[in-house]
Each structure stands twice: as structure tokens, then as C-alpha cells.
A tleap script that builds the chain and sets N, CA, C and O, in Angstrom:
source leaprc.protein.ff14SB
mol = sequence {
  NMET PRO THR MET MET ALA ARG ARG VAL PHE
  TRP SER ARG THR GLN ARG LEU THR ALA ALA
  LEU LEU VAL VAL TRP LEU VAL ALA ASN LEU
  ALA VAL PRO TRP PHE ALA PRO ALA LEU ASN
  ARG TRP HIE MET LEU GLY PHE PRO LEU GLY
  TYR TRP LEU VAL ALA VAL GLY MET LEU GLY
  LEU TYR LEU VAL VAL VAL VAL VAL TYR VAL
  VAL ALA MET ASP ARG LEU GLU ALA HIE VAL
  VAL ASP ASP ALA GLN THR ALA GLY ARG THR
  PRO PRO ALA GLY PRO CVAL
}
set mol.1.N position { 151.214 192.744 197.938 }
set mol.1.CA position { 149.669 193.020 197.346 }
set mol.1.C position { 149.310 194.002 196.893 }
set mol.1.O position { 149.652 195.105 197.320 }
set mol.2.N position { 148.442 193.785 195.805 }
set mol.2.CA position { 148.097 194.678 194.816 }
set mol.2.C position { 147.292 195.823 195.509 }
set mol.2.O position { 146.608 195.712 196.526 }
set mol.3.N position { 147.546 197.158 194.621 }
set mol.3.CA position { 147.310 198.492 194.878 }
set mol.3.C position { 145.982 198.250 194.929 }
set mol.3.O position { 145.544 197.160 194.563 }
set mol.4.N position { 145.141 199.277 195.409 }
set mol.4.CA position { 143.660 199.504 195.707 }
set mol.4.C position { 143.522 199.862 194.326 }
set mol.4.O position { 142.693 199.019 193.985 }
set mol.5.N position { 143.792 200.604 193.190 }
set mol.5.CA position { 143.650 200.589 191.791 }
set mol.5.C position { 143.763 199.669 191.151 }
set mol.5.O position { 143.105 199.688 190.111 }
set mol.6.N position { 144.394 198.754 191.349 }
set mol.6.CA position { 144.718 197.411 190.531 }
set mol.6.C position { 143.639 196.416 191.032 }
set mol.6.O position { 143.227 195.605 190.203 }
set mol.7.N position { 143.089 196.377 192.397 }
set mol.7.CA position { 142.012 195.712 192.535 }
set mol.7.C position { 140.710 196.090 192.145 }
set mol.7.O position { 139.743 195.348 191.968 }
set mol.8.N position { 140.780 197.349 192.024 }
set mol.8.CA position { 139.235 198.185 191.276 }
set mol.8.C position { 139.384 197.760 189.873 }
set mol.8.O position { 138.316 197.531 189.304 }
set mol.9.N position { 140.661 197.571 189.054 }
set mol.9.CA position { 140.509 197.193 187.354 }
set mol.9.C position { 140.536 195.766 187.640 }
set mol.9.O position { 139.990 195.142 186.731 }
set mol.10.N position { 140.911 195.134 188.438 }
set mol.10.CA position { 140.813 193.740 188.152 }
set mol.10.C position { 139.411 193.176 189.061 }
set mol.10.O position { 139.168 191.975 189.181 }
set mol.11.N position { 138.811 193.939 189.482 }
set mol.11.CA position { 137.297 193.574 189.517 }
set mol.11.C position { 136.603 194.125 188.123 }
set mol.11.O position { 136.090 193.291 187.377 }
set mol.12.N position { 136.585 195.472 187.781 }
set mol.12.CA position { 136.159 195.530 186.609 }
set mol.12.C position { 136.369 194.782 185.556 }
set mol.12.O position { 135.483 194.519 184.744 }
set mol.13.N position { 137.195 194.499 185.501 }
set mol.13.CA position { 137.806 193.492 184.254 }
set mol.13.C position { 136.747 192.332 184.473 }
set mol.13.O position { 136.021 191.879 183.589 }
set mol.14.N position { 136.779 191.939 185.755 }
set mol.14.CA position { 136.193 190.663 185.862 }
set mol.14.C position { 134.601 190.587 186.117 }
set mol.14.O position { 134.015 189.506 186.181 }
set mol.15.N position { 133.986 191.774 186.249 }
set mol.15.CA position { 132.511 192.000 185.808 }
set mol.15.C position { 132.393 192.041 184.290 }
set mol.15.O position { 132.149 191.040 183.616 }
set mol.16.N position { 132.545 193.037 183.888 }
set mol.16.CA position { 132.893 193.087 182.364 }
set mol.16.C position { 132.950 191.701 181.507 }
set mol.16.O position { 132.366 191.626 180.427 }
set mol.17.N position { 133.706 190.581 182.063 }
set mol.17.CA position { 134.262 189.641 181.282 }
set mol.17.C position { 132.649 188.382 181.941 }
set mol.17.O position { 131.834 188.182 181.040 }
set mol.18.N position { 132.299 187.657 183.360 }
set mol.18.CA position { 131.455 187.530 184.018 }
set mol.18.C position { 129.675 188.327 183.066 }
set mol.18.O position { 128.627 187.691 182.955 }
set mol.19.N position { 129.856 189.459 182.668 }
set mol.19.CA position { 128.682 189.902 182.036 }
set mol.19.C position { 128.264 189.851 180.934 }
set mol.19.O position { 127.082 189.962 180.609 }
set mol.20.N position { 129.632 189.595 179.892 }
set mol.20.CA position { 129.608 189.160 178.512 }
set mol.20.C position { 128.893 188.138 178.523 }
set mol.20.O position { 127.840 187.839 177.961 }
set mol.21.N position { 129.857 187.407 179.518 }
set mol.21.CA position { 129.691 185.849 179.274 }
set mol.21.C position { 128.128 185.327 179.556 }
set mol.21.O position { 127.902 184.167 179.211 }
set mol.22.N position { 127.620 185.677 179.832 }
set mol.22.CA position { 126.335 185.679 180.775 }
set mol.22.C position { 125.416 185.902 180.106 }
set mol.22.O position { 124.484 185.150 180.388 }
set mol.23.N position { 125.140 186.767 179.122 }
set mol.23.CA position { 124.827 187.375 177.848 }
set mol.23.C position { 124.631 186.760 176.774 }
set mol.23.O position { 123.739 186.863 175.932 }
set mol.24.N position { 125.776 185.923 176.872 }
set mol.24.CA position { 126.269 184.550 175.395 }
set mol.24.C position { 125.125 183.511 175.988 }
set mol.24.O position { 124.281 182.864 175.369 }
set mol.25.N position { 125.387 183.577 177.357 }
set mol.25.CA position { 124.585 182.261 178.014 }
set mol.25.C position { 122.997 182.662 177.745 }
set mol.25.O position { 122.234 182.035 177.011 }
set mol.26.N position { 122.726 183.670 178.393 }
set mol.26.CA position { 121.054 184.123 178.033 }
set mol.26.C position { 120.362 184.150 176.810 }
set mol.26.O position { 119.143 184.003 176.727 }
set mol.27.N position { 121.250 184.369 175.692 }
set mol.27.CA position { 120.641 184.311 174.397 }
set mol.27.C position { 120.665 183.189 173.442 }
set mol.27.O position { 119.894 182.886 172.531 }
set mol.28.N position { 121.906 182.571 173.949 }
set mol.28.CA position { 121.597 181.131 173.874 }
set mol.28.C position { 120.376 180.506 174.252 }
set mol.28.O position { 119.503 180.054 173.511 }
set mol.29.N position { 120.425 180.538 175.595 }
set mol.29.CA position { 118.893 180.117 176.504 }
set mol.29.C position { 117.825 180.063 175.773 }
set mol.29.O position { 117.106 179.090 175.544 }
set mol.30.N position { 117.714 181.442 175.305 }
set mol.30.CA position { 116.505 181.902 174.950 }
set mol.30.C position { 116.225 181.823 173.669 }
set mol.30.O position { 115.090 181.425 173.409 }
set mol.31.N position { 117.126 182.159 172.523 }
set mol.31.CA position { 117.231 181.935 171.119 }
set mol.31.C position { 117.340 180.249 170.771 }
set mol.31.O position { 116.846 179.980 169.676 }
set mol.32.N position { 117.722 179.451 171.278 }
set mol.32.CA position { 117.849 178.464 170.503 }
set mol.32.C position { 116.599 177.590 170.918 }
set mol.32.O position { 116.250 176.977 169.909 }
set mol.33.N position { 116.046 177.381 171.640 }
set mol.33.CA position { 114.749 177.130 172.195 }
set mol.33.C position { 113.737 177.234 171.666 }
set mol.33.O position { 112.996 176.280 171.433 }
set mol.34.N position { 113.400 178.919 171.241 }
set mol.34.CA position { 112.482 179.795 170.883 }
set mol.34.C position { 112.453 179.614 169.299 }
set mol.34.O position { 111.533 180.214 168.742 }
set mol.35.N position { 113.303 178.895 168.501 }
set mol.35.CA position { 113.875 179.153 167.164 }
set mol.35.C position { 113.551 177.568 167.068 }
set mol.35.O position { 112.937 177.276 166.042 }
set mol.36.N position { 113.833 176.519 167.910 }
set mol.36.CA position { 113.760 175.337 167.809 }
set mol.36.C position { 112.838 174.497 166.634 }
set mol.36.O position { 113.371 173.618 165.957 }
set mol.37.N position { 111.472 174.843 166.474 }
set mol.37.CA position { 110.697 174.419 165.732 }
set mol.37.C position { 110.562 174.934 164.790 }
set mol.37.O position { 109.835 174.271 164.049 }
set mol.38.N position { 111.109 176.444 164.071 }
set mol.38.CA position { 111.607 176.337 162.983 }
set mol.38.C position { 112.637 175.786 162.337 }
set mol.38.O position { 112.518 175.397 161.175 }
set mol.39.N position { 114.087 175.663 163.215 }
set mol.39.CA position { 115.210 174.967 162.792 }
set mol.39.C position { 114.920 173.004 162.522 }
set mol.39.O position { 115.718 172.196 162.046 }
set mol.40.N position { 113.588 172.777 163.006 }
set mol.40.CA position { 113.234 170.930 163.008 }
set mol.40.C position { 112.790 170.391 161.626 }
set mol.40.O position { 112.575 169.196 161.424 }
set mol.41.N position { 112.650 171.518 160.536 }
set mol.41.CA position { 112.996 171.316 159.228 }
set mol.41.C position { 113.455 170.757 159.233 }
set mol.41.O position { 112.888 169.670 159.350 }
set mol.42.N position { 115.286 170.704 159.103 }
set mol.42.CA position { 116.653 170.109 158.426 }
set mol.42.C position { 116.858 169.237 159.703 }
set mol.42.O position { 116.045 169.269 160.627 }
set mol.43.N position { 117.848 168.544 159.718 }
set mol.43.CA position { 118.053 167.217 160.519 }
set mol.43.C position { 119.807 167.434 159.795 }
set mol.43.O position { 120.364 167.835 158.773 }
set mol.44.N position { 120.132 166.815 161.230 }
set mol.44.CA position { 121.627 166.480 161.668 }
set mol.44.C position { 121.550 165.571 162.325 }
set mol.44.O position { 121.166 165.479 163.491 }
set mol.45.N position { 122.011 164.607 161.432 }
set mol.45.CA position { 122.617 163.057 162.185 }
set mol.45.C position { 121.158 162.354 162.521 }
set mol.45.O position { 120.670 161.632 163.390 }
set mol.46.N position { 120.794 162.956 161.395 }
set mol.46.CA position { 119.220 161.841 162.010 }
set mol.46.C position { 118.527 162.485 162.702 }
set mol.46.O position { 117.420 162.016 162.968 }
set mol.47.N position { 118.902 163.766 163.244 }
set mol.47.CA position { 117.933 164.040 164.647 }
set mol.47.C position { 117.195 165.881 164.004 }
set mol.47.O position { 117.931 166.582 163.311 }
set mol.48.N position { 116.523 166.112 164.178 }
set mol.48.CA position { 115.907 167.472 163.760 }
set mol.48.C position { 116.867 168.604 164.157 }
set mol.48.O position { 117.323 168.394 165.281 }
set mol.49.N position { 117.259 169.585 163.671 }
set mol.49.CA position { 117.990 170.455 164.012 }
set mol.49.C position { 117.883 171.140 165.532 }
set mol.49.O position { 118.596 170.920 166.511 }
set mol.50.N position { 117.078 171.782 165.433 }
set mol.50.CA position { 116.343 172.263 166.950 }
set mol.50.C position { 116.236 171.405 167.973 }
set mol.50.O position { 116.093 171.805 169.128 }
set mol.51.N position { 116.294 170.136 167.649 }
set mol.51.CA position { 116.505 168.999 168.422 }
set mol.51.C position { 117.515 168.959 169.135 }
set mol.51.O position { 117.511 169.208 170.341 }
set mol.52.N position { 118.541 168.628 168.441 }
set mol.52.CA position { 120.233 168.862 167.790 }
set mol.52.C position { 121.056 169.841 168.666 }
set mol.52.O position { 121.915 169.601 169.515 }
set mol.53.N position { 120.622 170.838 168.282 }
set mol.53.CA position { 121.231 171.878 168.731 }
set mol.53.C position { 120.731 172.150 170.498 }
set mol.53.O position { 121.569 172.658 171.244 }
set mol.54.N position { 119.888 171.921 170.836 }
set mol.54.CA position { 119.262 172.329 172.243 }
set mol.54.C position { 119.693 171.213 173.206 }
set mol.54.O position { 119.841 171.350 174.420 }
set mol.55.N position { 119.938 169.669 172.231 }
set mol.55.CA position { 120.492 168.508 173.499 }
set mol.55.C position { 121.903 168.508 173.332 }
set mol.55.O position { 122.648 168.128 174.235 }
set mol.56.N position { 122.445 169.038 171.890 }
set mol.56.CA position { 123.740 168.486 172.232 }
set mol.56.C position { 124.719 170.078 172.054 }
set mol.56.O position { 125.624 170.386 172.830 }
set mol.57.N position { 124.196 171.070 170.663 }
set mol.57.CA position { 124.824 172.026 170.757 }
set mol.57.C position { 125.147 172.749 172.405 }
set mol.57.O position { 126.282 172.992 172.815 }
set mol.58.N position { 124.245 172.930 172.952 }
set mol.58.CA position { 124.321 173.746 174.119 }
set mol.58.C position { 124.763 173.160 175.032 }
set mol.58.O position { 124.884 173.848 176.046 }
set mol.59.N position { 125.133 171.926 175.122 }
set mol.59.CA position { 126.102 171.526 175.943 }
set mol.59.C position { 127.743 171.888 175.936 }
set mol.59.O position { 128.550 171.864 176.865 }
set mol.60.N position { 127.918 172.238 174.499 }
set mol.60.CA position { 129.065 172.451 174.039 }
set mol.60.C position { 129.361 173.812 174.348 }
set mol.60.O position { 130.466 174.178 174.749 }
set mol.61.N position { 128.271 174.654 174.146 }
set mol.61.CA position { 128.055 176.438 174.525 }
set mol.61.C position { 128.700 176.001 175.823 }
set mol.61.O position { 129.742 176.393 176.348 }
set mol.62.N position { 128.240 175.526 176.024 }
set mol.62.CA position { 127.953 175.642 177.781 }
set mol.62.C position { 129.867 175.622 178.506 }
set mol.62.O position { 130.432 176.384 179.291 }
set mol.63.N position { 130.300 174.490 177.831 }
set mol.63.CA position { 131.951 174.203 177.951 }
set mol.63.C position { 132.654 175.488 177.638 }
set mol.63.O position { 133.296 176.124 178.474 }
set mol.64.N position { 132.468 175.897 176.159 }
set mol.64.CA position { 133.062 176.868 175.719 }
set mol.64.C position { 133.175 178.000 176.896 }
set mol.64.O position { 134.156 178.397 177.526 }
set mol.65.N position { 131.820 178.359 176.948 }
set mol.65.CA position { 131.733 179.646 177.821 }
set mol.65.C position { 132.587 179.472 179.319 }
set mol.65.O position { 133.204 180.352 179.919 }
set mol.66.N position { 132.405 178.064 179.696 }
set mol.66.CA position { 133.623 177.858 180.850 }
set mol.66.C position { 134.973 177.486 180.538 }
set mol.66.O position { 135.796 177.496 181.454 }
set mol.67.N position { 135.271 177.208 179.549 }
set mol.67.CA position { 136.715 177.302 178.673 }
set mol.67.C position { 137.206 178.630 178.967 }
set mol.67.O position { 138.252 178.913 179.552 }
set mol.68.N position { 135.982 179.726 178.305 }
set mol.68.CA position { 136.712 180.997 177.859 }
set mol.68.C position { 136.732 181.474 179.445 }
set mol.68.O position { 137.882 181.705 179.819 }
set mol.69.N position { 135.853 181.649 180.329 }
set mol.69.CA position { 135.881 182.165 181.446 }
set mol.69.C position { 137.256 181.555 182.577 }
set mol.69.O position { 137.697 182.179 183.542 }
set mol.70.N position { 137.639 180.410 182.173 }
set mol.70.CA position { 138.714 180.239 183.118 }
set mol.70.C position { 139.970 180.485 182.383 }
set mol.70.O position { 141.039 180.620 182.979 }
set mol.71.N position { 139.847 180.556 180.904 }
set mol.71.CA position { 141.688 181.048 180.150 }
set mol.71.C position { 141.882 182.506 180.915 }
set mol.71.O position { 142.927 182.829 181.479 }
set mol.72.N position { 140.529 183.442 180.827 }
set mol.72.CA position { 140.282 185.047 180.855 }
set mol.72.C position { 141.028 184.674 182.386 }
set mol.72.O position { 142.190 184.757 182.782 }
set mol.73.N position { 140.216 184.391 182.788 }
set mol.73.CA position { 140.761 184.361 184.814 }
set mol.73.C position { 142.216 184.020 184.509 }
set mol.73.O position { 142.910 184.971 184.149 }
set mol.74.N position { 142.659 183.100 184.573 }
set mol.74.CA position { 144.140 182.584 184.515 }
set mol.74.C position { 145.146 184.190 183.824 }
set mol.74.O position { 145.887 184.893 184.510 }
set mol.75.N position { 144.851 184.368 182.418 }
set mol.75.CA position { 145.526 185.655 181.980 }
set mol.75.C position { 145.253 186.991 183.043 }
set mol.75.O position { 146.154 187.743 183.415 }
set mol.76.N position { 144.376 187.064 183.287 }
set mol.76.CA position { 144.206 188.258 184.290 }
set mol.76.C position { 144.579 188.605 185.683 }
set mol.76.O position { 144.942 189.622 186.273 }
set mol.77.N position { 144.329 187.258 186.005 }
set mol.77.CA position { 145.243 186.635 187.877 }
set mol.77.C position { 146.851 186.808 187.146 }
set mol.77.O position { 147.602 187.545 187.785 }
set mol.78.N position { 147.298 186.329 186.154 }
set mol.78.CA position { 148.746 186.419 186.054 }
set mol.78.C position { 149.200 187.807 185.325 }
set mol.78.O position { 150.378 187.974 185.008 }
set mol.79.N position { 148.390 188.603 185.125 }
set mol.79.CA position { 149.094 190.054 184.533 }
set mol.79.C position { 148.754 190.734 186.039 }
set mol.79.O position { 149.363 191.801 186.112 }
set mol.80.N position { 147.989 190.468 187.248 }
set mol.80.CA position { 147.827 190.914 188.146 }
set mol.80.C position { 149.407 190.568 189.116 }
set mol.80.O position { 149.984 191.463 189.733 }
set mol.81.N position { 149.807 189.399 189.082 }
set mol.81.CA position { 150.989 188.853 189.700 }
set mol.81.C position { 152.078 189.443 189.086 }
set mol.81.O position { 152.802 190.006 189.907 }
set mol.82.N position { 152.591 189.546 187.546 }
set mol.82.CA position { 153.537 190.433 187.195 }
set mol.82.C position { 153.085 191.513 186.942 }
set mol.82.O position { 153.596 191.947 185.910 }
set mol.83.N position { 152.385 192.164 187.366 }
set mol.83.CA position { 152.410 193.863 188.018 }
set mol.83.C position { 153.057 194.071 189.644 }
set mol.83.O position { 153.802 194.940 190.097 }
set mol.84.N position { 152.628 193.268 190.070 }
set mol.84.CA position { 153.483 192.895 191.545 }
set mol.84.C position { 154.591 192.799 191.578 }
set mol.84.O position { 155.287 193.436 192.369 }
set mol.85.N position { 155.082 191.902 190.644 }
set mol.85.CA position { 156.346 191.502 190.464 }
set mol.85.C position { 157.023 192.670 190.398 }
set mol.85.O position { 157.654 193.124 191.352 }
set mol.86.N position { 156.915 193.324 189.064 }
set mol.86.CA position { 157.548 194.204 188.306 }
set mol.86.C position { 157.476 195.593 189.629 }
set mol.86.O position { 158.594 196.104 189.708 }
set mol.87.N position { 156.773 196.050 190.308 }
set mol.87.CA position { 156.369 196.534 191.440 }
set mol.87.C position { 157.619 196.405 192.534 }
set mol.87.O position { 158.226 197.450 192.768 }
set mol.88.N position { 158.001 195.311 193.151 }
set mol.88.CA position { 158.647 194.849 194.079 }
set mol.88.C position { 157.738 194.509 194.758 }
set mol.88.O position { 158.362 194.124 195.747 }
set mol.89.N position { 156.391 194.307 195.057 }
set mol.89.CA position { 155.567 193.684 195.991 }
set mol.89.C position { 155.650 192.263 195.857 }
set mol.89.O position { 156.018 191.745 194.803 }
set mol.90.N position { 155.273 191.494 197.041 }
set mol.90.CA position { 155.159 190.523 197.267 }
set mol.90.C position { 153.597 189.891 196.208 }
set mol.90.O position { 152.462 190.286 196.477 }
set mol.91.N position { 153.797 189.212 195.421 }
set mol.91.CA position { 152.277 189.123 194.484 }
set mol.91.C position { 151.387 188.028 195.803 }
set mol.91.O position { 151.821 187.185 196.589 }
set mol.92.N position { 149.928 188.595 195.514 }
set mol.92.CA position { 149.107 187.279 196.467 }
set mol.92.C position { 149.114 185.739 196.052 }
set mol.92.O position { 149.192 185.238 194.930 }
set mol.93.N position { 148.989 185.042 197.526 }
set mol.93.CA position { 149.035 183.866 197.886 }
set mol.93.C position { 148.131 182.937 196.897 }
set mol.93.O position { 148.408 182.021 196.122 }
set mol.94.N position { 147.041 183.527 197.239 }
set mol.94.CA position { 145.607 183.118 196.138 }
set mol.94.C position { 144.989 184.244 195.390 }
set mol.94.O position { 145.484 185.353 195.188 }
set mol.95.N position { 143.849 183.799 195.015 }
set mol.95.CA position { 143.139 184.594 194.063 }
set mol.95.C position { 143.041 186.194 194.685 }
set mol.95.O position { 142.645 186.445 195.824 }
set mol.96.N position { 143.490 187.226 193.678 }
set mol.96.CA position { 143.128 188.424 194.299 }
set mol.96.C position { 141.979 188.829 194.869 }
set mol.96.O position { 141.897 189.954 195.362 }
savepdb mol mol.pdb
quit
């Protein structure tokens, strides 16, 4: 079982990651639609750029946010398990 300090570090890093990705999500959700009318002067694949960014680009951004979260959490959890094994303790069976 991880020590109390390891749990605090894990939780702190999890909170920072979540906050950073939420800021990315929030800025994208506010900025892209806000500037969509100005972006509609240009076209991409036959569609106005503002429409294309909101309809297609945002879905891609959401996918990237989820993938970054999954990869970062896998690495963080693996680090906690490695630290537990190095210290001679049994690593947790599930999420920390």
C-alpha cells in the first residue's frame, strides 16, 4: 500500500493534470465559438473555417484531451506501482 505521502503526491499531480486539461477545454469551448464569425471569412474543405473548427476541430480537441489524460494517468499510476515495488511493499490491486 502506498504511503500517505505518495498518495498526497499522486492526488496533487492528478488534480494539476485535471485542472490543466479543464482549462484547455474551457478556453477552446469559449474562444473558438466566440471567434467563429471572424474565422468564417476563410474556407476549409468547402466550409467556412469557423464552422469547420466548431464542428470538426472541437471533436478532435476533445479526443486529444481524453488521450492525454489517459496516457498521463497510466504513467503516473505506473510510477506509483514502481515506487511501491522498489520499497518492498505490495502495489495496490486497483487504482490508487
